[in-house]
CSV table of C-alpha atoms and ligand atoms in Angstrom, one decimal:
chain,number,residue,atom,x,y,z
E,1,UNK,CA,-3.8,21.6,2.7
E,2,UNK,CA,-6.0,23.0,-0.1
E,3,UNK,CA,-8.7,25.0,0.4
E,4,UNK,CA,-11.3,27.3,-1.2
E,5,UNK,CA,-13.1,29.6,0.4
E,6,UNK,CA,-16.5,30.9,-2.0
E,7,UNK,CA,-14.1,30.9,-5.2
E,8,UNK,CA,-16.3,32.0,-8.0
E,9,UNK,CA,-14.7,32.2,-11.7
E,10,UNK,CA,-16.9,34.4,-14.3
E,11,UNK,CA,-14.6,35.0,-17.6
E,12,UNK,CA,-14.8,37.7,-20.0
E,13,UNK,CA,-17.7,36.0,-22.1
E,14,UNK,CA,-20.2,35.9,-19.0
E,15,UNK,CA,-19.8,32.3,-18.4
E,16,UNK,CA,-19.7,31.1,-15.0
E,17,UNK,CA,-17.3,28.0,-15.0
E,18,UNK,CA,-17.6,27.7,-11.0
E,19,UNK,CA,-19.8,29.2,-8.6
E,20,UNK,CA,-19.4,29.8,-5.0
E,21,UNK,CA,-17.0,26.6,-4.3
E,22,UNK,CA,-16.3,26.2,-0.8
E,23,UNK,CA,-14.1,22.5,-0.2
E,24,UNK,CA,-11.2,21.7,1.5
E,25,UNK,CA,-8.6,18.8,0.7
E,26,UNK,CA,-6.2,17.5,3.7
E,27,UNK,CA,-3.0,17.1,3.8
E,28,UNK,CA,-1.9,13.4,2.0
E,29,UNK,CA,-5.5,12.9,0.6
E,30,UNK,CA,-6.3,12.2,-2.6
E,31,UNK,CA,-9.7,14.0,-3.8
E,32,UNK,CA,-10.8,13.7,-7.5
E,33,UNK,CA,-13.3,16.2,-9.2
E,34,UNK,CA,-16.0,14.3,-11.3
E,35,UNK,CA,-18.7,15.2,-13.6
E,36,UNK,CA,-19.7,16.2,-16.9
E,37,UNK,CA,-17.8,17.8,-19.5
E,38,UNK,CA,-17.8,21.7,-19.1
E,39,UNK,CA,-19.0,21.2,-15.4
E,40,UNK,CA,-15.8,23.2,-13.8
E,41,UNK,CA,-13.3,20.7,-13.5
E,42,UNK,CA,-10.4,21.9,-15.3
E,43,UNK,CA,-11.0,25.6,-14.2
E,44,UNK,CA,-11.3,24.8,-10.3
E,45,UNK,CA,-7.4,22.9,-10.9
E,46,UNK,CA,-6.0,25.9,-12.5
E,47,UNK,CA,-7.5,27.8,-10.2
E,48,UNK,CA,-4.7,26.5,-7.1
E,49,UNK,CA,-1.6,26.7,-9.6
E,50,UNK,CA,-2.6,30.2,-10.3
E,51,UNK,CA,-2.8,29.6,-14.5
E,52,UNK,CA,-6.3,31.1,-13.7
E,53,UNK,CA,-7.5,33.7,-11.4
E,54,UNK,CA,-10.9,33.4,-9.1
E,55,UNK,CA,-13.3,36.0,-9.9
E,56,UNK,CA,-14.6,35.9,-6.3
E,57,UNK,CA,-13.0,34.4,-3.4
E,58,UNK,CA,-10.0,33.2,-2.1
E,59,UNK,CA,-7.9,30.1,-2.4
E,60,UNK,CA,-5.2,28.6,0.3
E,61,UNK,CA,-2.3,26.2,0.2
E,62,UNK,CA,-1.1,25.0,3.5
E,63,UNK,CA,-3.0,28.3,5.1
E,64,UNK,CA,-1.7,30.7,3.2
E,65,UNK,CA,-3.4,32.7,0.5
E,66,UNK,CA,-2.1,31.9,-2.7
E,67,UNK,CA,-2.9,35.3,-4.1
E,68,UNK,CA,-0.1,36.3,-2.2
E,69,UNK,CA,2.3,33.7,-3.3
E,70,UNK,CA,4.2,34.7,-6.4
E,71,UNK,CA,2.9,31.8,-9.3
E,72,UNK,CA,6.5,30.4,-10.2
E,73,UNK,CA,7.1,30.0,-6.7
E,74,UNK,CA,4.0,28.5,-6.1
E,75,UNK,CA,4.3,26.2,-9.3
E,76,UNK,CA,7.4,24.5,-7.6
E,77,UNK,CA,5.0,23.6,-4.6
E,78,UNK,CA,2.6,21.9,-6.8
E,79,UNK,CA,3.5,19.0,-9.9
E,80,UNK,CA,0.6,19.0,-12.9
E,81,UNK,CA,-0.1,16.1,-15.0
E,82,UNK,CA,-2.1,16.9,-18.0
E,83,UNK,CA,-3.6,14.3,-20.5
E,84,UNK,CA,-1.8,15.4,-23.4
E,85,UNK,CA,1.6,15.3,-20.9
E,86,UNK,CA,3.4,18.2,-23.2
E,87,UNK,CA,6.5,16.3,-23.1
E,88,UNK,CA,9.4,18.2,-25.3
E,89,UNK,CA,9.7,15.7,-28.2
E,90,UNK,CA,13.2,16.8,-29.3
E,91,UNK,CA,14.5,15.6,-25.5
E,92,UNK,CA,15.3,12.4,-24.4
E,93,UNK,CA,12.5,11.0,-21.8
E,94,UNK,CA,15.4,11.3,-18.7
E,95,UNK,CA,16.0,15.5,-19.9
E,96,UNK,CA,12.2,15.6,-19.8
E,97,UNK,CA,11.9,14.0,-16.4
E,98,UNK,CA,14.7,16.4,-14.8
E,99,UNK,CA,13.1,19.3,-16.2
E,100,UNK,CA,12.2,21.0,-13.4
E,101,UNK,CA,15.2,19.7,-10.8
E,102,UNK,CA,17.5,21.8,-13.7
E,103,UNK,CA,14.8,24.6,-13.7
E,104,UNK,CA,15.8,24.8,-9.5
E,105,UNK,CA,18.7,25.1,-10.4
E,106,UNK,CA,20.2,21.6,-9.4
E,107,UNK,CA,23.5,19.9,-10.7
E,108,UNK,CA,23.3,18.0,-14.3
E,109,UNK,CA,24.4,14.8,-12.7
E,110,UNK,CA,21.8,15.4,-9.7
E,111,UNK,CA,19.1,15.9,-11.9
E,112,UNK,CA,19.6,12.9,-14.1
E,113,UNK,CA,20.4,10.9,-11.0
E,114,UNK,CA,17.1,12.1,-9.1
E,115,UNK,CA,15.0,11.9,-12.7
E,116,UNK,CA,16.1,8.1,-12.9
E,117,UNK,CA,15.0,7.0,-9.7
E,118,UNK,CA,11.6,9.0,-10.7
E,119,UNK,CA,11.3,6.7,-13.5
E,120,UNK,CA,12.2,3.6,-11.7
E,121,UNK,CA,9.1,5.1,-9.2
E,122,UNK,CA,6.8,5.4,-12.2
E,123,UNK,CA,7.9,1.8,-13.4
E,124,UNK,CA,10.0,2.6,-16.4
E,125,UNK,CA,13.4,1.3,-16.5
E,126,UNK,CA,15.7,4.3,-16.8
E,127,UNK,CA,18.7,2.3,-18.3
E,128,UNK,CA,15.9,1.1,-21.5
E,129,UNK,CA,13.1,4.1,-21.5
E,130,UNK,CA,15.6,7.0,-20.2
E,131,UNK,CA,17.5,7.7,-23.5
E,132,UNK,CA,14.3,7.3,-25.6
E,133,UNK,CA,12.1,10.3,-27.2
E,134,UNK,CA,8.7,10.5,-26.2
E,135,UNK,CA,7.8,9.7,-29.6
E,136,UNK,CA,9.3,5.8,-28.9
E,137,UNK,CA,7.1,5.4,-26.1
E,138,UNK,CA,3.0,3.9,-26.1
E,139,UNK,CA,0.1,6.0,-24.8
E,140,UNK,CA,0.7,4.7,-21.3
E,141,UNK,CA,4.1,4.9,-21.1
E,142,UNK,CA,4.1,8.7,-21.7
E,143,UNK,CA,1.3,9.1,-19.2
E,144,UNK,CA,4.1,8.0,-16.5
E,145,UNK,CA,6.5,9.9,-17.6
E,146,UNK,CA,4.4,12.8,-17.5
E,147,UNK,CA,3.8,11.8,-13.4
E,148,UNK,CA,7.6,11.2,-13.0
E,149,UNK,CA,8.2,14.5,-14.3
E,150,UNK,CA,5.5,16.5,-11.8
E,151,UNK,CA,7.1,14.2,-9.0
E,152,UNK,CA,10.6,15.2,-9.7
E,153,UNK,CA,11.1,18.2,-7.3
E,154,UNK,CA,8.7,16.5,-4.1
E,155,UNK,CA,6.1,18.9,-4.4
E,156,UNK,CA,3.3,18.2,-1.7
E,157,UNK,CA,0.7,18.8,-4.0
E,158,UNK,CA,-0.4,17.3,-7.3
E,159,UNK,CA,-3.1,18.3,-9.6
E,160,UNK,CA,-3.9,15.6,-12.2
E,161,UNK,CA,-6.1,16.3,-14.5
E,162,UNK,CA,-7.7,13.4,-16.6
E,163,UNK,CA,-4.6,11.8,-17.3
E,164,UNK,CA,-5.3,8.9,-18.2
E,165,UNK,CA,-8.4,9.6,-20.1
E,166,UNK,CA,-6.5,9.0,-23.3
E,167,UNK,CA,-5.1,5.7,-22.7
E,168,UNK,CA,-7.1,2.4,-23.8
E,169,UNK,CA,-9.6,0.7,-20.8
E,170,UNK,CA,-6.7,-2.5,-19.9
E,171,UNK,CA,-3.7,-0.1,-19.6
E,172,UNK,CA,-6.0,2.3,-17.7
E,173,UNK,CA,-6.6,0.1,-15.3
E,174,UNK,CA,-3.0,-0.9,-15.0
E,175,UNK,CA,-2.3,2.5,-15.0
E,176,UNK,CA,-4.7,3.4,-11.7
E,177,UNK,CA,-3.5,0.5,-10.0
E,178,UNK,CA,0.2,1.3,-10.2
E,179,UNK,CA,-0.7,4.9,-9.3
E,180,UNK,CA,-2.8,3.6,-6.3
E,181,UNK,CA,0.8,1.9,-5.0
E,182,UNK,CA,3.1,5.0,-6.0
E,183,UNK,CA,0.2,6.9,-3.7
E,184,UNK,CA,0.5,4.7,-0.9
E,185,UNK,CA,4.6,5.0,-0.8
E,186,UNK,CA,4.4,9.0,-1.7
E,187,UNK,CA,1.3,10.3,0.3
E,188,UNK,CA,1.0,13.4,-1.6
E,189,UNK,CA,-2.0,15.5,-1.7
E,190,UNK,CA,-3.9,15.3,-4.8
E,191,UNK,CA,-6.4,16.7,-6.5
E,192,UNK,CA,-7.6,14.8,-9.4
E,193,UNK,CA,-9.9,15.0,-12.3
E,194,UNK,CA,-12.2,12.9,-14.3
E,195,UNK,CA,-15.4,12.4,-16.3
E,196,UNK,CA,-15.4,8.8,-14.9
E,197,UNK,CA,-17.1,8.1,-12.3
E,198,UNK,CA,-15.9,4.6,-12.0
E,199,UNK,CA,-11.9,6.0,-12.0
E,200,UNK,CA,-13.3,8.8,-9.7
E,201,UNK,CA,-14.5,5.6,-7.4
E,202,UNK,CA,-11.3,3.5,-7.6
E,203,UNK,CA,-8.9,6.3,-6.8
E,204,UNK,CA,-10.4,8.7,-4.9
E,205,UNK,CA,-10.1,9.1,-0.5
E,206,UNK,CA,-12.9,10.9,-1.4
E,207,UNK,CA,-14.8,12.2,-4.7
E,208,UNK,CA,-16.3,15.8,-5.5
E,209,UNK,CA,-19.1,15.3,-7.6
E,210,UNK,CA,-20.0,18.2,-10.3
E,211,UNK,CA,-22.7,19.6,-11.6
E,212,UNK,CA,-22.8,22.5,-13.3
E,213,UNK,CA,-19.7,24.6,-11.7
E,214,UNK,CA,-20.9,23.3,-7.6
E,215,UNK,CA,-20.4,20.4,-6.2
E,216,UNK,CA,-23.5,18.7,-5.7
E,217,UNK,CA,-21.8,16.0,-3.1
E,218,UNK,CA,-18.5,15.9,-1.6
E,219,UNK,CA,-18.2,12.6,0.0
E,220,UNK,CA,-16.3,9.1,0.4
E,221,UNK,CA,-17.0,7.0,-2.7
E,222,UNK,CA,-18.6,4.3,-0.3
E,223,UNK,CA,-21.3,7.4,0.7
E,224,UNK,CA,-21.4,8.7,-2.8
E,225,UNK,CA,-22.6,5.3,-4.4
E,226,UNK,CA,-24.9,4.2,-1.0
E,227,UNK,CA,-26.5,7.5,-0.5
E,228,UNK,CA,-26.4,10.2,-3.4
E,229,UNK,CA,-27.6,13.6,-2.0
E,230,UNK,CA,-29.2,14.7,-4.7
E,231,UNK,CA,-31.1,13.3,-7.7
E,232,UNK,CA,-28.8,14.8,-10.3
E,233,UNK,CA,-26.0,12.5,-7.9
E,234,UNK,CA,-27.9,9.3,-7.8
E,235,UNK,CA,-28.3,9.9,-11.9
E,236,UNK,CA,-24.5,10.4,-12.6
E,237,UNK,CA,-23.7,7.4,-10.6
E,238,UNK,CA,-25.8,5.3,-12.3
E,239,UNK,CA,-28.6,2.9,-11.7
E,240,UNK,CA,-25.5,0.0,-11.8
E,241,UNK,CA,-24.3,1.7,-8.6
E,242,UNK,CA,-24.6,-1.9,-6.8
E,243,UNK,CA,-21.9,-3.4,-9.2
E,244,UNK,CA,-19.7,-0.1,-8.9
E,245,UNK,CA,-19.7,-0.4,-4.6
E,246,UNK,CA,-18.5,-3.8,-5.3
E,247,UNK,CA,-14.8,-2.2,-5.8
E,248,UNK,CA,-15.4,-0.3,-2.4
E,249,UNK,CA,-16.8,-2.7,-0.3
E,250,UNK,CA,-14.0,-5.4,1.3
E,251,UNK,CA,-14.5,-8.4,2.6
E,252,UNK,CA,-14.6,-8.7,6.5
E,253,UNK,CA,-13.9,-11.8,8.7
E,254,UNK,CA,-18.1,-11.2,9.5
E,255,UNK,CA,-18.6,-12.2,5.6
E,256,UNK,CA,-17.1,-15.8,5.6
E,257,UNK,CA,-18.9,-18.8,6.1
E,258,UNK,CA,-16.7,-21.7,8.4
E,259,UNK,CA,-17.1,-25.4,6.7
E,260,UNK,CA,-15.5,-28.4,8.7
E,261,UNK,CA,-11.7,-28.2,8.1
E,262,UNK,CA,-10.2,-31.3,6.9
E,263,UNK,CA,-6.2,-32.6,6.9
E,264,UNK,CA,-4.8,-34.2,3.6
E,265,UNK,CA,-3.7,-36.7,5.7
E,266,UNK,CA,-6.3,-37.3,7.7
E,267,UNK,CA,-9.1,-40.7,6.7
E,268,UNK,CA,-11.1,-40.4,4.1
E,269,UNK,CA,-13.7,-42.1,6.2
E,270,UNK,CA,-13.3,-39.8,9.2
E,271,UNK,CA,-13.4,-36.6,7.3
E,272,UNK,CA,-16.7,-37.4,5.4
E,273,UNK,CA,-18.6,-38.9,8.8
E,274,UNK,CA,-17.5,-35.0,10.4
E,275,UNK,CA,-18.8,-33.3,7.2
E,276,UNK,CA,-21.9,-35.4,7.6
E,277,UNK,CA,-22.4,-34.9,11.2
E,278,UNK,CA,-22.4,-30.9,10.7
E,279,UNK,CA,-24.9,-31.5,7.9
E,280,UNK,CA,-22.4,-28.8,5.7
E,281,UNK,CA,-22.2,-30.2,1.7
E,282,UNK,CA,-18.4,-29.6,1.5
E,283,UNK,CA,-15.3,-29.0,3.7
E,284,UNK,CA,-12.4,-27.0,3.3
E,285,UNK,CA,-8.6,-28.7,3.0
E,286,UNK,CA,-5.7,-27.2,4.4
E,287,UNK,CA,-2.0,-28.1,4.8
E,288,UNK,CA,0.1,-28.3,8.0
E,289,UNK,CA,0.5,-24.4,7.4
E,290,UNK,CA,-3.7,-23.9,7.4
E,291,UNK,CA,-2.6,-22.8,3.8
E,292,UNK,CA,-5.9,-23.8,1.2
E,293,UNK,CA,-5.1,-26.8,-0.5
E,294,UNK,CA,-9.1,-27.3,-2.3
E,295,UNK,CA,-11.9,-28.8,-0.8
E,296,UNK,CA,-13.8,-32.2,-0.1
E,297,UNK,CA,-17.3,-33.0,-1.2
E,298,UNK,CA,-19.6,-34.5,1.7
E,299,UNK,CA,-20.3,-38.2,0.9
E,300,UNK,CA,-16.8,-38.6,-1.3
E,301,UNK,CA,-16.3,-42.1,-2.3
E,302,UNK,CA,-12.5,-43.7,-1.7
E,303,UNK,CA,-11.0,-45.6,-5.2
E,304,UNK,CA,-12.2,-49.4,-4.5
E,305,UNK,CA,-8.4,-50.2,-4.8
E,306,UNK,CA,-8.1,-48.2,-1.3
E,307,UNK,CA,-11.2,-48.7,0.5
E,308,UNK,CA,-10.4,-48.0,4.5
E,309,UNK,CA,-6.4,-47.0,3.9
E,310,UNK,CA,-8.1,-43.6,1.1
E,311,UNK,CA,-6.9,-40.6,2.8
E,312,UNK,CA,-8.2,-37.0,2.3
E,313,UNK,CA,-5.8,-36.3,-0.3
E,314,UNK,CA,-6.9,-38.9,-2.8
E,315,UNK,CA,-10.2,-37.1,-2.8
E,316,UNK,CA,-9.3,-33.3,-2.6
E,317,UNK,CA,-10.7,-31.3,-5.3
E,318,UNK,CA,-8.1,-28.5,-6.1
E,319,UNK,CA,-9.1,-24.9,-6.2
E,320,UNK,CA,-7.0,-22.1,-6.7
E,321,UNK,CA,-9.0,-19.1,-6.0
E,322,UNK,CA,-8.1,-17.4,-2.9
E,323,UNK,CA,-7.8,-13.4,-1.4
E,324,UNK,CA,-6.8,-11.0,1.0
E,325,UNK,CA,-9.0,-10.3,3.7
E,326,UNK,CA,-10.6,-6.3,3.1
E,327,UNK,CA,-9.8,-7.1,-0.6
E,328,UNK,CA,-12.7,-5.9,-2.2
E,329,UNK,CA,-15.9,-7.2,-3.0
E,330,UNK,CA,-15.4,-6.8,-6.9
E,331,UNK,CA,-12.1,-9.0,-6.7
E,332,UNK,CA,-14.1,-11.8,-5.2
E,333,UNK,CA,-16.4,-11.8,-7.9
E,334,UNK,CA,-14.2,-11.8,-10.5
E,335,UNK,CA,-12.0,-14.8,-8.9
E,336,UNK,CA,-15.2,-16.8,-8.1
E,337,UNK,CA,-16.1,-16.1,-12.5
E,338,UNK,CA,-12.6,-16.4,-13.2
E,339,UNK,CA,-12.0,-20.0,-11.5
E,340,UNK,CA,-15.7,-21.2,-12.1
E,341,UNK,CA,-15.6,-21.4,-8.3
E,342,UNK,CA,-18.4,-21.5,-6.1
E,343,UNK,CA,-16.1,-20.2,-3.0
E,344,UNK,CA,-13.4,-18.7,-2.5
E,345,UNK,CA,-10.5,-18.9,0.1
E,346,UNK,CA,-10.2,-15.9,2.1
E,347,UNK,CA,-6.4,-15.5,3.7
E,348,UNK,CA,-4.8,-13.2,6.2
E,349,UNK,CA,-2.6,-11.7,3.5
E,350,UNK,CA,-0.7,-12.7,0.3
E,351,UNK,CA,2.4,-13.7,1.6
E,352,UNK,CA,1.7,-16.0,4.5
E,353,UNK,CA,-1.6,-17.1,2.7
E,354,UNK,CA,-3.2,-18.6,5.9
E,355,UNK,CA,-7.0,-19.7,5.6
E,356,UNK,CA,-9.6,-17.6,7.4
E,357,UNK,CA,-12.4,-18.6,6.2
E,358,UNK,CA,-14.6,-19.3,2.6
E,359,UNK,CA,-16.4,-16.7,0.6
E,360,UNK,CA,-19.9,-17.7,-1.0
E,361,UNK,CA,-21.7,-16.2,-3.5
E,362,UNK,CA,-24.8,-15.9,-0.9
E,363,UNK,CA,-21.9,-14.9,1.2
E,364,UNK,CA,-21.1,-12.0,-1.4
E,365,UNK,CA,-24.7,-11.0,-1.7
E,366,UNK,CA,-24.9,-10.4,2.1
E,367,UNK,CA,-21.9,-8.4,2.7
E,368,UNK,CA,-23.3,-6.1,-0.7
E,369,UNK,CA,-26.8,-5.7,0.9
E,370,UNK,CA,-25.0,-4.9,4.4
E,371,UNK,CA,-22.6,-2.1,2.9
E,372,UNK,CA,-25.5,-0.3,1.3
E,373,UNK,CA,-27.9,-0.9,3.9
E,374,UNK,CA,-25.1,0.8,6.2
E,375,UNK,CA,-25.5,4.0,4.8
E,376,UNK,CA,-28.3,3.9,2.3
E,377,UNK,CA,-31.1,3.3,5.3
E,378,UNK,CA,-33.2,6.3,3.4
E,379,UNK,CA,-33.5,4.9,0.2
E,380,UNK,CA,-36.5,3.4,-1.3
E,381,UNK,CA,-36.7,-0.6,-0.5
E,382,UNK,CA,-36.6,-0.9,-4.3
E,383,UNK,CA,-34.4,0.6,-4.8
E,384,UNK,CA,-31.9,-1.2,-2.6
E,385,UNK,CA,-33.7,-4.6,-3.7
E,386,UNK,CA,-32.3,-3.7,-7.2
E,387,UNK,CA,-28.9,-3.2,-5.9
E,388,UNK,CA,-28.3,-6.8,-5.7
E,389,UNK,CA,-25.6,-9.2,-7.4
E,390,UNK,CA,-27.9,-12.1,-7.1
E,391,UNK,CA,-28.2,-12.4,-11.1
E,392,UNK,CA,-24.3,-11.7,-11.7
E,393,UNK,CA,-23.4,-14.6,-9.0
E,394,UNK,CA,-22.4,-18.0,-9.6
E,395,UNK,CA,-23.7,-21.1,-8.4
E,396,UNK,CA,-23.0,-22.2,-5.0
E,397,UNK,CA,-21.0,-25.6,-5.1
T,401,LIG,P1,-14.3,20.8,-17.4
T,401,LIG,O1,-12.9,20.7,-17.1
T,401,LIG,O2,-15.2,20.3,-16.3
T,401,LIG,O3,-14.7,20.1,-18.7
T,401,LIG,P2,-13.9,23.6,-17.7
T,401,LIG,O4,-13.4,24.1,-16.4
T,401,LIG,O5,-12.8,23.5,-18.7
T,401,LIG,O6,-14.7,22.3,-17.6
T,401,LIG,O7,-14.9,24.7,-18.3
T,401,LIG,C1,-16.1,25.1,-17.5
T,401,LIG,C2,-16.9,26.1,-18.4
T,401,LIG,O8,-16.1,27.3,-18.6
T,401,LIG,C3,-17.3,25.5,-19.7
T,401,LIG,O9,-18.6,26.0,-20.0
T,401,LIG,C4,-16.3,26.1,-20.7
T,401,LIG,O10,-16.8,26.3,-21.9
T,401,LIG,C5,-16.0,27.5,-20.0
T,401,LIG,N1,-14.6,28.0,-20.3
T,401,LIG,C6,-13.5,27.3,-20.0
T,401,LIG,N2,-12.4,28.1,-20.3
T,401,LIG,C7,-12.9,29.2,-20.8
T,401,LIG,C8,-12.4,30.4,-21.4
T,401,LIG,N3,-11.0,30.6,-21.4
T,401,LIG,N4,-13.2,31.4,-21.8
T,401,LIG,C9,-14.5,31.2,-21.7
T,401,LIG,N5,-15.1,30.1,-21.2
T,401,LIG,C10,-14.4,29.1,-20.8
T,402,LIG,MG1,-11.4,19.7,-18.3
């Protein structure tokens, strides 16, 4: 969908902003452009909207050579969020939205109608935010109306560049995570810049890392973390690159460990001689629906007052911590820290919330040291030893 083809940009002063880039981005993929300040970043995005020229080289959209393409055409092919947004203060944040659907050409009442749904998209209400000035709106809230407004004539392409890189860390996070969701529904392809490489690992299908003006490693973030090609790579990801593949690591039906499974309404007496006789120190309780209920220590006691008649129930142990399956890695961790729990339930999906099986801190540790074994069989056994969540985890219950 994009692609450059040995795009070199030189300006007036001598400096060489990129060098020799050769990359291509397919068509609903979402690449983002990471590295240090000054690196290229900025320069290789303005480069496919035509706001800068290539030096050297050529540049295509959809095949054709956007040389050729006159740039306000072009512009109309491509929406660009910018961290400073450049909303017009003096209009209302539905006229800013339906810029460019009036700039088309399109009907006022089209416009607005199309610019509210954009915002409804971007999760603003239109009837509350729409008749408000940028001004009235926080940090983050601009930030979306800034993406509603690129979205607003379905271009195919988006170039976002750090736009959310002024926001505060919480609403940043928020931020990605709605964006991740609008991305799933609108498939667009994207080209996106950052400094971070932890926002570069979240969002991106797959990441461009910079040095300075080439890209030292184009690759998914899963390879970029497990198997830097170059030194200057394995630096800018950081020696913390164990915690960081936690986000893209999920958890497979091979990660969970299977304890007896025990009825609430089953004996007390019965359910502790079967945890016994598999020699396992806890089972797992489900209801009629195999929904997680909590779990049974082995040897529970019944209440005196109940002796033989104690079901299951009486000695459940509650626990609320429970996931997706291919959730990631980083999620489990945080539930297990969150919920002081020593396991977690692992469910087919949110909604139905069956049981599949119980996650384990030693469980965690395994499927970490599998995922970077899987593609980082070159690095130094160190190195990979230091990779480890051992410290970070939890005690086993
Ligand atoms: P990034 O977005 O990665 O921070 P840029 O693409 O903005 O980097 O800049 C790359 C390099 O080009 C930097 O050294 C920067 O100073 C230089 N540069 C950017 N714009 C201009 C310009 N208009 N004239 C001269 N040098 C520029
Ligand atoms: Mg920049």
């Amino acid at each position: 969908m994009i692609r450059f083809e040995n795009v070199t940009k030189r300006y007036d002063d001598g400096t060489t902003a990129v060098d020799s880039l050769s990359f291509e981005v397919a068509e609903g993929e979402l690449v983002t452009l990471v590295g240090p300040s000054g690196c290229g970043k900025t320069t290789t995005m303005k480069m496919v909207n035509r706001l800068i020229e290539p030096t050297e080289g050529r540049v295509y959209l959809d095949g054709e050579d956007i040389s050729a393409i006159d740039p306000v055409r072009l512009r109309r092919r491509i929406g660009y969020v910018i961290q400073q947004v450049g909303l017009f203060p003096h209009r209302t944040v539905l006229e800013n939205t339906a810029t460019v659907p009036h700039l088309l050409g399109w009907k006022r009442a089209k416009a607005r109608e199309r610019a509210a749904e954009l915002l409804d998209l971007v999760g603003l209400d239109p009837s509350v935010h729409g008749a408000r000035y940028p001004e009235q709106l926080s940090g983050g809230q601009r930030q979306r109306v800034g993406v509603a407004r690129a979205l607003a004539a379905d271009p195919p392409v988006l170039l976002m560049d750090e736009p959310f890189g002024a926001v505060d860390p919480v609403v940043r996070e928020h931020l990605q995570n709605e964006f991740l969701g609008l991305q799933e529904r609108v498939r667009k392809t994207i080209l996106f810049v950052t400094h971070d490489i932890e926002e570069a690992v979240r969002l991106g299908d797959r990441i461009a890392v910079y040095g300075q003006g080439r890209i030292e490693q184009f690759d998914s973030p899963a390879r970029v973390l497990g198997a830097p090609a170059t030194p200057y790579v394995a630096d800018f990801v950081g020696a913390d690159r164990g915690l960081k593949r936690l986000s893209v690591t999920p958890v497979e039906e091979a990660d969970l460990d299977r304890p007896p499974v025990v009825r609430p309404g089953e004996p007390l007496r019965d359910a502790v001689a079967r945890i016994a006789g598999e020699g396992t120190r806890w089972a797992v309780v489900l209801d009629e629906e195999d929904r997680p209920l909590g779990w049974l220590p082995a040897g529970t006691e019944p209440a005196p007052s109940l002796g033989k008649d104690a079901t299951v129930r009486e000695g459940l142990r509650p626990m609320d911590a429970r996931l997706p399956l291919g959730a990631p890695l980083r999620q489990a961790l945080a539930a297990m820290l969150q919920h002081d729990a020593g396991w977690i339930a692992v469910v087919d999906d949110e909604r139905s919330g069956r049981y599949l099986g119980a996650l384990t801190p030693g469980r965690l540790h395994e499927a970490l040291r599998r995922s970077i074994g899987a593609d980082a069989a070159d690095l130094p056994r160190a190195e990979v030893a230091l990779e480890t969540v051992a410290d970070a985890a939890p005690p086993a219950p």
